[in-house]
Amino acid sequence: MATKNRQKWEPRTGERAIIHHKRASRIREGAIHLALFLCGILSIFTTLGIVAVLVIETVEFFKEVSILGFLTDTQWTPLFVDKHFGIMPLVCGTLLTSLIAMLVALPIGLLCAVYLSEYAPERVRHVLKPVLEVLAGIPTVVYGYFALLFVTPLLQGLIPSMSGFNALSPGIVMGIMILPIISSLSEDAIFAVPQSLREAAYAMGSTKLQVSFLVVIPAAFSGITASFLLGISRAIGETMIVAIAAGQQPRLTPNPLVPIETMTAYIVQVSLGDTPTGTLEYRTIFAVGMMLFLSTFLVNIVSLWLRRRFREVYL
Amino acid sequence: MKGLYHIEHRKMPTRRRRGRRGEWIFQSMAFVALVFTIAVLVVLLVDVFRDGVLRLNWQFLTSFPSRKPELAGILAALVGSACLITLTALFAFPLGVGAAIYLEEYARKNWLSRVIEVNIANLAGVPSIIYGLLGLELFVRMMRMDRSLLAGACTMALLVLPIIIISSREAIRAVPVSIREASYAVGATRWQTIRYQVLPLAFPGILTGTILAFSRAIGETAPLITIGALTYVAFLPTGLFSPFTALPIQIFNWVSRPQKGFLTNAAAAIIVLLIVLLLMNAVAIWLRNRYQKKLY
């Protein structure tokens, strides 16, 4: 085949060759441009796909269940005979575990970030950065295992009334999972604060602590807040830790010692069962997913806006 | 912003000792935080290792799941994970790098590229289980892929795409403009410049980011559960449309059982998963170190 072509091929010469070459290359360039554009635009279709899927199924869901009942009913029992579709218990479970996670991740993450960027000698940085990276890379099932089989028994030793499934233990472990996100993003924000601000404060006789807390942290505030928000959105969307260690009992309670169920864990619970597609039970996971998507979306947008702001101010 | 430059007089140290005490308190708090973080990691690893290392043997790696924990193994899960990640890479790598090239080299600064950019940042923050719901409707039901390896890989590809795009963009952006200008100056077209100058230089960075993205995908469980990957699979995947299981799903399944033996199995499977992740990360770091110096 190749030799045949070669025999037929005559070298184009002079102007014709250049024109031919130019046309071919313009077509090729255009085709490549188009292909790459399609790759770029795919992400928009992904978002549209997510929104479409959630909206379609949620609309079907609300044809059978009233929105008011969905938002105000205090019981969530779609898999029982006596069906109630009140999302509040699931939202409550999600908020409870997320709150505990943030109580762990926020102070420790911020301390680590300030210490790493303002204080730590190179040696400490060299140890701690990889540790944080490893913590961030551990799969969430592994954290789930750790919460259920290590942290819960440990806490039960301290609080004997605690149930085997509870919100406290997965909350704490989730906090540890989120910690690297908060500390590394906060550190980026702190790093972006110009050195001149620090020097000005030192020149006025401030101590290192004062520079860190009265100058650097306020200056990096929007970036630090953005990292907290991102952490919150991670906590809301986290699935495996709570599915493994928090239980499967939707319950409207602020008590962190009893089994609860989060929105994500409910989706897992239904997915593991044999719920036939197209039924009301099947649609509940999309309604819950919609709620989940909206809440994380909102938090993410604010976080993104804040991060953009701190970049514009200093870079 | 005005207040930043201005330090209130009240807060200035009147006595040096007070400042020093504050310093000491902060430093010790930070120290406790650091020790806590490192301790958690060590305890987690030691706990898993202690629980599972005795269960780890050749039989465990080469057996199918079983009702008896001591006969069960992770063969199906391990092969499933390998197939899944290979397929995901086949889909996500070209698409992700393509999108990154488009955004860095072609896109003009207009509303569309801004929308794409914000959208990608947003997608990176969407919980993975939502991708599972998308995969369930789009791939499993509408495209009738059923609960197959292909559906799983497509879902995973969409999940890792934003991460790949973001890290590839950074790698491409790091290539100096002067190299592109030199290429244009000798008459190369835009694609020739990208293909022969930009991509070779950016490739190690792209590869590192991609490997890290896939090491995240290997541990991802929630979307696979949502699209209905099976938890009990006693056969190896035979093709694109074959049902499958994956390592994290197997772990989840074992953790959810009450018997002690299965919990031990879960710990052993976690060790295998962590070793796989460690290897992938080591390759990424090795690539980074090896090519970083050569570039500039």
Short mmCIF file of C-alpha atoms in Angstrom, two decimals, chain A:
data_model
loop_
_atom_site.label_atom_id
_atom_site.label_comp_id
_atom_site.label_asym_id
_atom_site.label_seq_id
_atom_site.Cartn_x
_atom_site.Cartn_y
_atom_site.Cartn_z
CA MET A 1 0.00 0.00 0.00
CA ALA A 2 2.66 2.40 1.02
CA THR A 3 4.83 1.68 -2.03
CA LYS A 4 1.82 2.04 -4.36
CA ASN A 5 1.13 5.48 -2.98
CA ARG A 6 4.72 6.43 -3.33
CA GLN A 7 4.72 5.51 -7.02
CA LYS A 8 1.68 7.63 -7.72
CA TRP A 9 2.89 10.55 -5.70
CA GLU A 10 4.44 13.35 -7.63
CA PRO A 11 6.25 16.09 -5.83
CA ARG A 12 4.36 19.32 -6.04
CA THR A 13 6.63 22.18 -6.75
CA GLY A 14 6.64 25.91 -6.48
CA GLU A 15 3.55 27.90 -5.62
CA ARG A 16 1.15 24.94 -5.89
CA ALA A 17 2.98 23.10 -3.15
CA ILE A 18 2.83 26.03 -0.81
CA ILE A 19 -0.86 26.63 -1.40
CA HIS A 20 -1.63 22.95 -0.93
CA HIS A 21 0.43 22.81 2.19
CA LYS A 22 -1.18 25.93 3.62
CA ARG A 23 -4.70 24.66 2.96
CA ALA A 24 -4.01 21.27 4.50
CA SER A 25 -2.45 22.78 7.54
CA ARG A 26 -5.30 25.26 7.96
CA ILE A 27 -7.84 22.43 7.89
CA ARG A 28 -5.80 20.41 10.35
CA GLU A 29 -5.34 23.36 12.67
CA GLY A 30 -9.07 24.06 12.56
CA ALA A 31 -9.96 20.45 13.29
CA ILE A 32 -7.59 20.34 16.25
CA HIS A 33 -8.95 23.63 17.54
CA LEU A 34 -12.47 22.23 17.35
CA ALA A 35 -11.53 18.97 19.07
CA LEU A 36 -9.82 20.78 21.92
CA PHE A 37 -12.75 23.16 22.24
CA LEU A 38 -15.07 20.16 22.62
CA CYS A 39 -12.84 18.81 25.40
CA GLY A 40 -13.04 22.18 27.12
CA ILE A 41 -16.78 22.48 26.79
CA LEU A 42 -17.36 18.93 28.09
CA SER A 43 -17.14 20.22 31.65
CA ILE A 44 -20.14 22.46 31.05
CA PHE A 45 -22.11 19.48 29.81
CA THR A 46 -21.13 17.57 32.93
CA THR A 47 -22.61 20.30 35.09
CA LEU A 48 -25.70 20.52 32.90
CA GLY A 49 -26.01 16.73 33.12
CA ILE A 50 -25.84 16.77 36.90
CA VAL A 51 -28.40 19.56 37.15
CA ALA A 52 -30.72 17.95 34.58
CA VAL A 53 -30.63 14.53 36.23
CA LEU A 54 -31.29 15.96 39.67
CA VAL A 55 -34.01 18.35 38.52
CA ILE A 56 -35.91 15.79 36.44
CA GLU A 57 -36.03 13.17 39.17
CA THR A 58 -36.72 15.73 41.90
CA VAL A 59 -39.66 17.17 39.96
CA GLU A 60 -41.06 13.64 39.61
CA PHE A 61 -40.53 13.19 43.34
CA PHE A 62 -42.38 16.37 44.23
CA LYS A 63 -45.36 15.32 42.12
CA GLU A 64 -46.02 12.74 44.81
CA VAL A 65 -44.66 14.44 47.91
CA SER A 66 -45.40 18.01 48.88
CA ILE A 67 -42.43 20.36 49.13
CA LEU A 68 -43.72 21.75 52.39
CA GLY A 69 -43.88 18.28 53.95
CA PHE A 70 -40.40 17.55 52.60
CA LEU A 71 -38.98 20.59 54.33
CA THR A 72 -40.98 20.55 57.56
CA ASP A 73 -41.82 16.94 58.43
CA THR A 74 -39.63 15.74 61.27
CA GLN A 75 -39.50 12.11 60.20
CA TRP A 76 -37.69 10.41 57.31
CA THR A 77 -39.06 6.91 56.78
CA PRO A 78 -39.42 6.35 53.02
CA LEU A 79 -38.44 2.70 53.29
CA PHE A 80 -41.06 1.86 55.94
CA VAL A 81 -44.75 1.10 55.56
CA ASP A 82 -45.69 4.35 57.29
CA LYS A 83 -43.89 6.70 54.92
CA HIS A 84 -42.71 10.14 55.97
CA PHE A 85 -40.59 12.33 53.74
CA GLY A 86 -39.16 15.01 56.01
CA ILE A 87 -35.57 15.76 55.10
CA MET A 88 -34.84 17.54 58.38
CA PRO A 89 -33.44 14.49 60.21
CA LEU A 90 -30.97 13.84 57.39
CA VAL A 91 -29.97 17.50 57.21
CA CYS A 92 -29.58 17.48 60.97
CA GLY A 93 -27.31 14.43 60.81
CA THR A 94 -25.19 16.07 58.11
CA LEU A 95 -24.93 19.33 60.04
CA LEU A 96 -24.04 17.53 63.25
CA THR A 97 -21.18 15.51 61.78
CA SER A 98 -19.96 18.50 59.74
CA LEU A 99 -19.99 20.73 62.81
CA ILE A 100 -17.95 18.25 64.82
CA ALA A 101 -15.55 17.89 61.90
CA MET A 102 -15.09 21.63 61.65
CA LEU A 103 -14.55 21.95 65.40
CA VAL A 104 -11.62 19.57 64.98
CA ALA A 105 -10.28 20.74 61.63
CA LEU A 106 -10.60 24.48 62.03
CA PRO A 107 -8.38 25.24 65.03
CA ILE A 108 -5.82 22.55 64.25
CA GLY A 109 -5.71 23.41 60.56
CA LEU A 110 -5.24 27.11 61.22
CA LEU A 111 -2.60 26.51 63.89
CA CYS A 112 -0.70 24.24 61.51
CA ALA A 113 -0.97 26.79 58.70
CA VAL A 114 0.27 29.72 60.80
CA TYR A 115 3.01 27.68 62.38
CA LEU A 116 4.17 26.24 59.06
CA SER A 117 4.25 29.54 57.25
CA GLU A 118 5.49 31.90 59.97
CA TYR A 119 7.40 29.85 62.52
CA ALA A 120 8.46 26.40 61.42
CA PRO A 121 12.12 25.74 60.76
CA GLU A 122 12.82 23.97 57.44
CA ARG A 123 13.26 20.65 59.22
CA VAL A 124 9.76 20.67 60.70
CA ARG A 125 8.27 21.69 57.37
CA HIS A 126 10.03 18.78 55.71
CA VAL A 127 8.36 16.35 58.12
CA LEU A 128 4.95 17.95 58.38
CA LYS A 129 4.17 18.73 54.75
CA PRO A 130 4.41 15.08 53.65
CA VAL A 131 2.42 13.99 56.71
CA LEU A 132 -0.40 16.34 55.69
CA GLU A 133 -0.16 15.18 52.09
CA VAL A 134 -0.43 11.55 53.16
CA LEU A 135 -3.42 12.36 55.37
CA ALA A 136 -5.08 14.03 52.38
CA GLY A 137 -4.39 11.01 50.18
CA ILE A 138 -5.86 8.32 52.42
CA PRO A 139 -9.11 6.94 50.94
CA THR A 140 -12.24 7.70 52.91
CA VAL A 141 -13.15 4.02 53.38
CA VAL A 142 -9.94 3.70 55.35
CA TYR A 143 -10.97 6.62 57.54
CA GLY A 144 -14.34 4.92 57.97
CA TYR A 145 -12.65 1.76 59.16
CA PHE A 146 -10.54 3.82 61.55
CA ALA A 147 -13.59 5.66 62.93
CA LEU A 148 -15.64 2.51 63.47
CA LEU A 149 -12.98 0.18 64.82
CA PHE A 150 -10.53 2.46 66.56
CA VAL A 151 -11.98 5.85 67.49
CA THR A 152 -15.42 4.61 68.55
CA PRO A 153 -14.09 1.94 70.97
CA LEU A 154 -11.61 4.49 72.30
CA LEU A 155 -14.37 7.04 72.94
CA GLN A 156 -16.61 4.36 74.42
CA GLY A 157 -13.92 3.86 77.03
CA LEU A 158 -14.29 7.52 77.98
CA ILE A 159 -18.07 7.84 77.50
CA PRO A 160 -19.64 4.47 78.32
CA SER A 161 -23.14 5.57 77.28
CA MET A 162 -22.00 6.08 73.69
CA SER A 163 -23.60 3.87 71.05
CA GLY A 164 -21.53 1.78 68.62
CA PHE A 165 -22.76 3.99 65.78
CA ASN A 166 -22.72 7.70 66.54
CA ALA A 167 -22.01 11.13 65.11
CA LEU A 168 -19.05 11.99 67.31
CA SER A 169 -16.49 9.49 66.12
CA PRO A 170 -17.04 9.90 62.35
CA GLY A 171 -17.21 13.66 62.94
CA ILE A 172 -13.79 13.72 64.57
CA VAL A 173 -12.26 11.48 61.91
CA MET A 174 -13.82 13.61 59.18
CA GLY A 175 -12.18 16.62 60.82
CA ILE A 176 -8.82 14.91 60.51
CA MET A 177 -9.57 14.16 56.86
CA ILE A 178 -10.40 17.83 56.17
CA LEU A 179 -7.48 19.22 58.15
CA PRO A 180 -4.94 19.04 55.27
CA ILE A 181 -7.30 20.93 52.94
CA ILE A 182 -7.73 23.73 55.45
CA SER A 183 -4.09 23.95 56.42
CA SER A 184 -2.69 23.88 52.89
CA LEU A 185 -5.18 26.39 51.45
CA SER A 186 -4.79 28.70 54.46
CA GLU A 187 -1.05 28.44 54.08
CA ASP A 188 -1.34 29.50 50.45
CA ALA A 189 -3.38 32.50 51.51
CA ILE A 190 -0.88 33.41 54.22
CA PHE A 191 1.98 32.95 51.79
CA ALA A 192 0.36 35.45 49.43
CA VAL A 193 0.53 38.21 52.06
CA PRO A 194 3.34 40.52 50.92
CA GLN A 195 6.49 40.47 52.99
CA SER A 196 6.40 44.27 53.20
CA LEU A 197 3.34 44.15 55.49
CA ARG A 198 5.21 41.93 57.93
CA GLU A 199 8.30 44.08 57.77
CA ALA A 200 6.28 47.21 58.45
CA ALA A 201 4.79 45.64 61.56
CA TYR A 202 8.18 44.42 62.76
CA ALA A 203 9.61 47.88 62.20
CA MET A 204 7.04 49.23 64.61
CA GLY A 205 8.27 46.83 67.25
CA SER A 206 5.67 44.06 67.02
CA THR A 207 6.47 40.58 68.22
CA LYS A 208 6.20 37.62 65.91
CA LEU A 209 2.91 36.58 67.46
CA GLN A 210 1.44 40.03 66.94
CA VAL A 211 2.59 40.06 63.35
CA SER A 212 0.99 36.65 62.78
CA PHE A 213 -2.35 37.35 64.43
CA LEU A 214 -2.84 41.09 63.95
CA VAL A 215 -1.32 41.55 60.52
CA VAL A 216 -0.91 38.32 58.56
CA ILE A 217 -4.15 36.55 59.49
CA PRO A 218 -6.37 39.61 58.92
CA ALA A 219 -4.61 40.21 55.60
CA ALA A 220 -5.15 36.61 54.53
CA PHE A 221 -8.64 36.50 55.99
CA SER A 222 -10.62 36.01 52.79
CA GLY A 223 -8.32 33.18 51.71
CA ILE A 224 -8.53 31.51 55.10
CA THR A 225 -12.31 31.81 55.12
CA ALA A 226 -12.36 30.30 51.65
CA SER A 227 -10.42 27.31 52.94
CA PHE A 228 -12.88 26.88 55.82
CA LEU A 229 -15.81 26.99 53.43
CA LEU A 230 -14.19 24.42 51.18
CA GLY A 231 -13.68 22.25 54.25
CA ILE A 232 -17.35 22.61 55.17
CA SER A 233 -18.44 21.63 51.69
CA ARG A 234 -16.17 18.58 51.86
CA ALA A 235 -17.68 17.64 55.21
CA ILE A 236 -21.23 17.95 53.89
CA GLY A 237 -20.45 15.78 50.87
CA GLU A 238 -18.32 13.20 52.67
CA THR A 239 -19.90 9.81 52.33
CA MET A 240 -17.98 6.73 53.34
CA ILE A 241 -16.90 7.73 56.85
CA VAL A 242 -20.47 8.46 57.93
CA ALA A 243 -21.93 5.55 55.98
CA ILE A 244 -19.63 3.19 57.88
CA ALA A 245 -19.52 4.69 61.36
CA ALA A 246 -22.58 6.92 61.92
CA GLY A 247 -25.36 4.39 61.54
CA GLN A 248 -28.51 4.37 59.43
CA GLN A 249 -31.13 5.88 61.70
CA PRO A 250 -32.38 9.29 60.56
CA ARG A 251 -32.97 11.15 63.77
CA LEU A 252 -33.63 14.77 64.60
CA THR A 253 -31.28 15.19 67.51
CA PRO A 254 -28.27 17.29 68.52
CA ASN A 255 -26.96 14.35 70.60
CA PRO A 256 -23.67 13.18 69.07
CA LEU A 257 -23.67 9.88 70.98
CA VAL A 258 -26.57 8.10 69.25
CA PRO A 259 -26.82 6.63 65.74
CA ILE A 260 -27.91 9.12 63.08
CA GLU A 261 -27.98 9.21 59.29
CA THR A 262 -26.61 11.84 56.95
CA MET A 263 -27.89 12.71 53.48
CA THR A 264 -24.94 10.97 51.84
CA ALA A 265 -25.29 7.84 53.98
CA TYR A 266 -28.96 7.60 52.99
CA ILE A 267 -28.05 7.59 49.30
CA VAL A 268 -25.58 4.78 49.98
CA GLN A 269 -28.17 2.85 51.99
CA VAL A 270 -30.70 2.94 49.15
CA SER A 271 -28.08 2.18 46.51
CA LEU A 272 -27.04 -0.96 48.35
CA GLY A 273 -30.60 -2.24 48.49
CA ASP A 274 -32.64 -3.55 45.57
CA THR A 275 -34.87 -0.54 45.04
CA PRO A 276 -36.44 -0.83 41.58
CA THR A 277 -35.82 2.19 39.34
CA GLY A 278 -38.69 4.60 38.80
CA THR A 279 -40.30 4.05 42.19
CA LEU A 280 -40.80 6.76 44.77
CA GLU A 281 -38.09 5.21 46.99
CA TYR A 282 -35.67 5.38 44.08
CA ARG A 283 -36.50 9.05 43.51
CA THR A 284 -35.84 9.95 47.12
CA ILE A 285 -32.10 9.62 46.54
CA PHE A 286 -32.28 12.24 43.80
CA ALA A 287 -34.28 14.61 45.99
CA VAL A 288 -31.73 14.14 48.75
CA GLY A 289 -28.95 14.49 46.16
CA MET A 290 -30.48 17.77 45.01
CA MET A 291 -30.42 19.09 48.56
CA LEU A 292 -26.81 17.96 48.91
CA PHE A 293 -25.80 19.48 45.59
CA LEU A 294 -27.44 22.82 46.34
CA SER A 295 -25.85 23.17 49.75
CA THR A 296 -22.32 22.28 48.61
CA PHE A 297 -22.74 24.41 45.48
CA LEU A 298 -23.66 27.46 47.52
CA VAL A 299 -20.72 27.02 49.89
CA ASN A 300 -18.32 26.38 46.99
CA ILE A 301 -19.40 29.49 45.10
CA VAL A 302 -18.78 31.71 48.12
CA SER A 303 -15.44 30.02 48.73
CA LEU A 304 -14.41 30.47 45.09
CA TRP A 305 -15.39 34.12 45.15
CA LEU A 306 -13.34 34.72 48.30
CA ARG A 307 -10.29 32.93 46.91
CA ARG A 308 -10.45 34.99 43.75
CA ARG A 309 -10.61 38.12 45.85
CA PHE A 310 -7.48 37.44 47.84
CA ARG A 311 -5.66 36.64 44.64
CA GLU A 312 -6.68 39.93 43.12
CA VAL A 313 -5.62 41.91 46.15
CA TYR A 314 -2.08 40.62 46.41
CA LEU A 315 -0.95 38.92 43.22
#
